[in-house]
Amino acid sequence: MYREWGVAGIPGGVLWGSVSGGGETRVLPDGCLDLLWSSRSGLLVAGPDRTAHLSRSEPGDRWVGLRLPPGTGPAVFGVPAEELRDRRVPLADLWGRAAAEVTERVETALAAPIRNDGPDAVSAADAHAAAAAAVLTRVARDRLRAAGGPHPLGARVAARLAAGATVAATAAEVGLGPRALHRRSRALFGYGPKTLARILRMRRALDLAHTGAPLAEVAVRSGYADQAHLTREVRELAGVPPTRLLDRD
């Protein structure tokens, strides 16, 4: 069971929660960093992945996460994104004692009694997930405020690449040379703009494919040379072909 909902105060941020049925989940790269709470592992930071991450859980494991949009994570966690690339790191490794305080706040929220009556009653699991998510959100907002907000370059570069602009055109638009853009992108996103562009193009293509569009059409509309090119790119980034991700024969 997995669901997402909006988050106030962090433009582009997404809260999500899940209860695992056990087994393996394929998490596709998206250029984002996540602040996570796991019933098994506590507070973690998920760095930006270059390829799909295979997450293994036991039945009943609970997860609550705050997904930070590309370029925002470094301001929250206080380290360049490339230091977290392809990693899952305990929050304590980054924040020390401050992480213990956040853990206590999350555990307090999870242990709070739930009023489950009235017309707006929700399940205890949903109420606890919402309470934990609220803690993660407040912590991230406080860290962003203390850092002066995310670097504005991150949102500009990510938006242009997500819209299909070339790396060269993006560099020119933000007033940076190719080397400077690559260096800044590694700090903001965890990898260079070419890798981020490939990942965002794949996400754009899969979103379109989920509407039912034929893959040949998806390829053309998403900027691939043809369907074979789309399939190769998705296989490289996701580890499986698009038909597997879409459950198409």
Short mmCIF file of C-alpha atoms in Angstrom, two decimals:
data_model
loop_
_atom_site.label_atom_id
_atom_site.label_comp_id
_atom_site.label_asym_id
_atom_site.label_seq_id
_atom_site.Cartn_x
_atom_site.Cartn_y
_atom_site.Cartn_z
CA MET A 1 0.00 0.00 0.00
CA TYR A 2 1.49 3.33 -1.11
CA ARG A 3 0.11 6.83 -1.27
CA GLU A 4 1.34 10.39 -1.81
CA TRP A 5 0.06 13.77 -0.72
CA GLY A 6 1.12 17.38 -1.00
CA VAL A 7 3.34 19.27 1.40
CA ALA A 8 2.94 22.92 2.37
CA GLY A 9 5.91 25.24 2.47
CA ILE A 10 8.27 23.23 0.29
CA PRO A 11 7.51 23.91 -3.39
CA GLY A 12 7.69 20.68 -5.35
CA GLY A 13 7.96 18.54 -2.22
CA VAL A 14 5.92 15.34 -1.87
CA LEU A 15 5.02 13.37 1.24
CA TRP A 16 4.49 9.66 0.90
CA GLY A 17 3.72 6.69 3.08
CA SER A 18 3.64 2.95 2.59
CA VAL A 19 3.04 -0.31 4.40
CA SER A 20 5.04 -3.10 2.83
CA GLY A 21 3.61 -6.41 1.80
CA GLY A 22 7.13 -7.78 1.87
CA GLY A 23 9.59 -8.50 -0.90
CA GLU A 24 11.42 -6.20 -3.26
CA THR A 25 10.42 -2.78 -4.59
CA ARG A 26 12.10 -1.11 -7.55
CA VAL A 27 12.58 2.61 -6.82
CA LEU A 28 13.31 4.53 -10.01
CA PRO A 29 15.80 7.41 -10.09
CA ASP A 30 14.20 10.86 -10.06
CA GLY A 31 16.91 13.39 -9.17
CA CYS A 32 15.46 13.83 -5.68
CA LEU A 33 16.69 13.36 -2.13
CA ASP A 34 14.33 11.92 0.50
CA LEU A 35 14.10 12.24 4.27
CA LEU A 36 12.73 8.86 5.40
CA TRP A 37 11.42 7.23 8.51
CA SER A 38 11.32 3.43 8.58
CA SER A 39 9.77 1.30 11.29
CA ARG A 40 12.77 -1.03 10.89
CA SER A 41 15.67 1.38 10.31
CA GLY A 42 14.60 4.71 11.82
CA LEU A 43 15.52 7.98 10.10
CA LEU A 44 17.43 7.77 6.84
CA VAL A 45 18.43 9.97 3.94
CA ALA A 46 18.01 8.53 0.45
CA GLY A 47 20.48 10.10 -1.91
CA PRO A 48 19.96 10.68 -5.63
CA ASP A 49 20.19 7.41 -7.55
CA ARG A 50 21.72 7.01 -10.98
CA THR A 51 19.88 3.74 -11.57
CA ALA A 52 16.97 1.96 -9.90
CA HIS A 53 17.38 1.11 -6.24
CA LEU A 54 15.98 -2.24 -5.10
CA SER A 55 14.45 -1.83 -1.65
CA ARG A 56 13.76 -4.98 0.38
CA SER A 57 11.19 -4.98 3.17
CA GLU A 58 9.44 -7.42 5.47
CA PRO A 59 5.63 -7.65 5.58
CA GLY A 60 4.21 -4.85 7.71
CA ASP A 61 7.25 -2.58 7.50
CA ARG A 62 6.08 1.05 7.53
CA TRP A 63 7.69 3.94 5.69
CA VAL A 64 7.03 7.68 5.75
CA GLY A 65 9.02 9.95 3.48
CA LEU A 66 9.46 13.53 2.40
CA ARG A 67 10.68 13.71 -1.20
CA LEU A 68 12.55 16.94 -1.84
CA PRO A 69 12.56 18.23 -5.42
CA PRO A 70 15.82 18.27 -7.40
CA GLY A 71 18.23 20.84 -6.03
CA THR A 72 16.54 21.28 -2.63
CA GLY A 73 18.08 18.42 -0.65
CA PRO A 74 21.55 19.93 -0.10
CA ALA A 75 20.07 22.94 1.70
CA VAL A 76 18.12 20.62 4.02
CA PHE A 77 20.84 18.06 4.75
CA GLY A 78 23.82 20.40 4.71
CA VAL A 79 26.00 18.38 2.33
CA PRO A 80 26.48 18.37 -1.46
CA ALA A 81 24.16 15.91 -3.16
CA GLU A 82 27.05 14.02 -4.74
CA GLU A 83 28.16 12.89 -1.27
CA LEU A 84 24.86 11.01 -0.96
CA ARG A 85 24.66 9.66 -4.51
CA ASP A 86 23.44 6.04 -4.70
CA ARG A 87 23.41 5.80 -0.90
CA ARG A 88 21.01 5.30 2.01
CA VAL A 89 22.54 7.06 5.01
CA PRO A 90 21.36 7.19 8.65
CA LEU A 91 20.37 10.77 9.44
CA ALA A 92 22.60 10.61 12.52
CA ASP A 93 25.64 10.35 10.24
CA LEU A 94 24.81 13.81 8.90
CA TRP A 95 23.24 15.62 11.85
CA GLY A 96 24.62 13.89 14.92
CA ARG A 97 22.67 14.74 18.07
CA ALA A 98 20.12 16.76 16.13
CA ALA A 99 19.00 13.52 14.46
CA ALA A 100 18.26 11.98 17.87
CA GLU A 101 15.96 14.90 18.64
CA VAL A 102 14.09 14.37 15.37
CA THR A 103 13.80 10.65 16.13
CA GLU A 104 12.27 11.45 19.51
CA ARG A 105 9.75 13.80 17.90
CA VAL A 106 8.74 11.17 15.33
CA GLU A 107 8.40 8.46 17.97
CA THR A 108 6.28 10.76 20.12
CA ALA A 109 4.00 11.45 17.15
CA LEU A 110 3.68 7.75 16.43
CA ALA A 111 2.87 6.91 20.05
CA ALA A 112 0.22 9.62 20.47
CA PRO A 113 -3.35 8.31 21.04
CA ILE A 114 -5.64 8.57 18.04
CA ARG A 115 -9.24 9.73 18.26
CA ASN A 116 -11.01 7.49 15.82
CA ASP A 117 -14.57 8.74 15.98
CA GLY A 118 -16.67 11.34 14.22
CA PRO A 119 -17.31 11.90 10.51
CA ASP A 120 -13.61 12.52 9.70
CA ALA A 121 -12.28 9.42 11.45
CA VAL A 122 -9.25 7.76 9.85
CA SER A 123 -7.37 4.57 10.59
CA ALA A 124 -4.72 4.64 13.31
CA ALA A 125 -2.06 3.76 10.70
CA ASP A 126 -3.04 6.71 8.50
CA ALA A 127 -3.20 9.08 11.45
CA HIS A 128 0.23 8.05 12.70
CA ALA A 129 1.70 8.32 9.21
CA ALA A 130 0.31 11.84 8.89
CA ALA A 131 1.73 12.78 12.30
CA ALA A 132 5.19 11.46 11.41
CA ALA A 133 5.02 13.22 8.04
CA ALA A 134 4.19 16.49 9.79
CA VAL A 135 7.34 16.16 11.90
CA LEU A 136 9.53 15.52 8.84
CA THR A 137 7.96 18.50 7.10
CA ARG A 138 8.55 20.87 10.00
CA VAL A 139 12.15 19.74 10.33
CA ALA A 140 12.84 20.21 6.62
CA ARG A 141 11.15 23.62 6.55
CA ASP A 142 13.19 24.77 9.55
CA ARG A 143 16.42 23.59 7.93
CA LEU A 144 15.54 25.30 4.66
CA ARG A 145 14.75 28.54 6.45
CA ALA A 146 18.03 28.42 8.35
CA ALA A 147 19.93 27.83 5.09
CA GLY A 148 18.20 30.75 3.36
CA GLY A 149 16.20 28.42 1.12
CA PRO A 150 17.34 26.14 -1.69
CA HIS A 151 19.78 27.50 -4.22
CA PRO A 152 17.62 29.05 -6.98
CA LEU A 153 19.84 27.56 -9.68
CA GLY A 154 18.58 24.06 -8.84
CA ALA A 155 14.95 24.75 -9.67
CA ARG A 156 15.85 26.64 -12.85
CA VAL A 157 18.11 23.92 -14.22
CA ALA A 158 15.77 21.08 -13.26
CA ALA A 159 12.75 22.84 -14.80
CA ARG A 160 14.51 23.44 -18.10
CA LEU A 161 15.82 19.88 -18.34
CA ALA A 162 12.44 18.44 -17.30
CA ALA A 163 10.85 20.40 -20.14
CA GLY A 164 13.22 18.77 -22.63
CA ALA A 165 15.79 21.54 -23.09
CA THR A 166 19.29 20.46 -24.07
CA VAL A 167 22.16 20.75 -21.63
CA ALA A 168 23.81 23.38 -23.85
CA ALA A 169 20.64 25.47 -24.02
CA THR A 170 20.14 25.15 -20.27
CA ALA A 171 23.70 26.26 -19.55
CA ALA A 172 23.28 29.30 -21.78
CA GLU A 173 19.95 30.22 -20.19
CA VAL A 174 21.33 30.17 -16.64
CA GLY A 175 24.52 31.98 -17.67
CA LEU A 176 27.03 29.22 -16.97
CA GLY A 177 29.61 27.48 -19.09
CA PRO A 178 29.37 23.69 -19.54
CA ARG A 179 32.05 22.92 -16.92
CA ALA A 180 30.56 25.29 -14.36
CA LEU A 181 27.08 23.84 -14.90
CA HIS A 182 28.43 20.32 -14.49
CA ARG A 183 30.20 21.24 -11.25
CA ARG A 184 27.17 23.02 -9.80
CA SER A 185 24.86 20.19 -10.89
CA ARG A 186 26.91 17.58 -9.07
CA ALA A 187 26.56 19.59 -5.86
CA LEU A 188 22.83 20.27 -6.33
CA PHE A 189 21.60 17.03 -7.92
CA GLY A 190 24.32 14.46 -7.27
CA TYR A 191 25.33 14.10 -10.90
CA GLY A 192 25.92 16.15 -14.02
CA PRO A 193 23.16 17.76 -16.09
CA LYS A 194 23.33 15.10 -18.80
CA THR A 195 22.51 12.34 -16.32
CA LEU A 196 19.75 14.42 -14.75
CA ALA A 197 18.30 15.12 -18.20
CA ARG A 198 18.24 11.39 -19.03
CA ILE A 199 16.49 10.59 -15.75
CA LEU A 200 13.90 13.34 -16.11
CA ARG A 201 13.23 12.35 -19.73
CA MET A 202 12.62 8.76 -18.63
CA ARG A 203 10.21 9.94 -15.94
CA ARG A 204 8.42 12.11 -18.48
CA ALA A 205 8.14 9.19 -20.88
CA LEU A 206 6.82 6.79 -18.26
CA ASP A 207 4.22 9.32 -17.09
CA LEU A 208 3.02 9.59 -20.68
CA ALA A 209 3.07 5.82 -21.14
CA HIS A 210 0.92 5.37 -18.04
CA THR A 211 -1.84 7.30 -19.82
CA GLY A 212 -2.03 4.42 -22.30
CA ALA A 213 -0.13 6.01 -25.19
CA PRO A 214 1.69 3.52 -27.44
CA LEU A 215 5.41 3.30 -26.75
CA ALA A 216 6.33 4.39 -30.28
CA GLU A 217 4.35 7.59 -29.72
CA VAL A 218 5.80 8.01 -26.23
CA ALA A 219 9.31 7.80 -27.65
CA VAL A 220 8.73 10.53 -30.23
CA ARG A 221 6.91 12.86 -27.86
CA SER A 222 9.54 12.44 -25.14
CA GLY A 223 12.53 13.18 -27.35
CA TYR A 224 13.88 9.70 -28.10
CA ALA A 225 15.02 8.71 -31.57
CA ASP A 226 12.58 5.81 -31.67
CA GLN A 227 11.01 3.11 -29.50
CA ALA A 228 14.20 1.06 -29.45
CA HIS A 229 16.08 4.07 -28.06
CA LEU A 230 13.44 4.52 -25.37
CA THR A 231 13.68 0.85 -24.42
CA ARG A 232 17.48 0.96 -24.16
CA GLU A 233 17.43 4.08 -22.00
CA VAL A 234 14.77 2.75 -19.63
CA ARG A 235 16.57 -0.58 -19.32
CA GLU A 236 19.83 1.21 -18.45
CA LEU A 237 18.26 3.49 -15.85
CA ALA A 238 15.50 1.28 -14.44
CA GLY A 239 17.08 -2.15 -14.91
CA VAL A 240 14.08 -3.48 -16.81
CA PRO A 241 12.35 -2.56 -20.09
CA PRO A 242 9.39 -0.16 -20.08
CA THR A 243 6.91 -2.95 -20.76
CA ARG A 244 7.88 -4.51 -17.43
CA LEU A 245 7.29 -1.25 -15.56
CA LEU A 246 3.94 -0.77 -17.30
CA ASP A 247 2.77 -4.38 -17.02
CA ARG A 248 2.29 -4.54 -20.76
CA ASP A 249 2.73 -7.77 -22.68
#
